[in-house]
Short mmCIF file of C-alpha atoms in Angstrom, two decimals:
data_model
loop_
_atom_site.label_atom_id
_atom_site.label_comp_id
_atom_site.label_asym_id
_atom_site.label_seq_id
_atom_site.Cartn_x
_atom_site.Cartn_y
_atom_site.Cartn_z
CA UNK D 1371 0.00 0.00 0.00
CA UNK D 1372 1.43 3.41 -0.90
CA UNK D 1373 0.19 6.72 0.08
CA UNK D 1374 2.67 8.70 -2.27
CA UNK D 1375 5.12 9.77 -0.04
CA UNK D 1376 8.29 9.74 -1.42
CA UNK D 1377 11.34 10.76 1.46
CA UNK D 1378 14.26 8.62 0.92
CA UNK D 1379 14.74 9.22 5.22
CA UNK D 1380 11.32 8.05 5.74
CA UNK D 1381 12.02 5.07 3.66
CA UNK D 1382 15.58 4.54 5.45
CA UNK D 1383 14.07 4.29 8.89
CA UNK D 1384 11.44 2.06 7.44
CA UNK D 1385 13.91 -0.19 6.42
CA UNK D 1386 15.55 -0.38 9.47
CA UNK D 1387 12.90 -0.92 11.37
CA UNK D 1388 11.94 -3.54 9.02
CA UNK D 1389 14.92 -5.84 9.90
CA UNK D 1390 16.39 -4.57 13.38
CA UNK D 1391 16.12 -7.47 15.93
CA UNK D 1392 15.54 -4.82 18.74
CA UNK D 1393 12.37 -4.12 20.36
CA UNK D 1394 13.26 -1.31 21.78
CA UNK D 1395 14.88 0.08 18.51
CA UNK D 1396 12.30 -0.70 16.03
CA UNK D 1397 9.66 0.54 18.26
CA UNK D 1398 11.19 4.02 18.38
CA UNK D 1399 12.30 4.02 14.56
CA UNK D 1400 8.02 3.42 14.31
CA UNK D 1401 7.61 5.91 16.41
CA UNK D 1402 10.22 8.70 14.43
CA UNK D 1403 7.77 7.37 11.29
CA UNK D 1404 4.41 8.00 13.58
CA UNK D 1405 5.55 11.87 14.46
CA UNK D 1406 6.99 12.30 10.59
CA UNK D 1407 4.30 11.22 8.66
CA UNK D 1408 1.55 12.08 10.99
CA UNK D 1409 2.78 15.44 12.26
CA UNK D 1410 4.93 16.73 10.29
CA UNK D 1411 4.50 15.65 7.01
CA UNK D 1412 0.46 15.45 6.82
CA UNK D 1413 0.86 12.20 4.84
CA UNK D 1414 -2.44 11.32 5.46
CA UNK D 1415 -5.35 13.98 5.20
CA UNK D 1416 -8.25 13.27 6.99
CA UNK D 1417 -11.47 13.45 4.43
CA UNK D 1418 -14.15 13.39 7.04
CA UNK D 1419 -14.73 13.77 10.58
CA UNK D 1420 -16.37 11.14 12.51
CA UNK D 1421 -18.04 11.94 16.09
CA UNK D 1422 -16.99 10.39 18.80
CA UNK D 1423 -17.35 10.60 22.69
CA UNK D 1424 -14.98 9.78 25.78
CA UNK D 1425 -15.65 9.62 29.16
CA UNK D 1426 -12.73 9.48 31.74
CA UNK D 1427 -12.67 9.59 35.57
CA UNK D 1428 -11.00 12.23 37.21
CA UNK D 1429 -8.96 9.80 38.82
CA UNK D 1430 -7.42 8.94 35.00
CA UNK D 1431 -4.51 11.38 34.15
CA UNK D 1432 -2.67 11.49 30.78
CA UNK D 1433 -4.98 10.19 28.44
CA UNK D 1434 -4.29 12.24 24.91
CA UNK D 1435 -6.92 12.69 22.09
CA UNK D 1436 -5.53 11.35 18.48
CA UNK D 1437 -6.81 12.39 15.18
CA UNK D 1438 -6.26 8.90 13.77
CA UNK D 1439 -7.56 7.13 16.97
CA UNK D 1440 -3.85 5.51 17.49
CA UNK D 1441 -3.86 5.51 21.38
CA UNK D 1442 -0.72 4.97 23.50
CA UNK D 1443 -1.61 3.81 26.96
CA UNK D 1444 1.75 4.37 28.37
CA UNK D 1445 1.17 7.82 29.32
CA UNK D 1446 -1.91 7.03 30.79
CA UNK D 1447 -2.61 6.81 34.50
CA UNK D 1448 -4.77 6.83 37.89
CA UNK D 1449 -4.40 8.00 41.56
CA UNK D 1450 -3.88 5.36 43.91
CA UNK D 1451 -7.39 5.70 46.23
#
């Protein structure tokens, strides 16, 4: 699948990621592609908007709204009650 983008970096760190044995490593050469092509780049243009509704405690800190509805949970916590 191709969305046009044509950056011989973003296709480098693809590449890498593609074949590094490291967890840790490929997960943040993902995550340099995430931030890139997401916000940076605008590779992918949202044509419509779809409504949607969250409901959070305010014992639940750090949860972050995504335009593409990618969460990451790891920023996400709750006071100890």
């Amino acid at each position: 699948m191709s969305v046009g983008v044509n950056d011989p970096e973003v296709d480098a760190i693809l590449e890498r990621a593609r074949i590094d044995t490291d967890v840790q490593r490929r997960s943040r050469d993902y995550q340099e592609l995430e931030r890139r092509l997401l916000y940076e780049e605008y590779a992918m243009i949202p044509l419509w908007h779809l409504k949607s509704y969250f409901v959070s405690q305010p014992y639940v800190h750090g949860f972050q709204l995504n335009p593409v509805f990618v969460y990451d949970y790891k920023t996400v916590w709750k006071d100890v009650q």
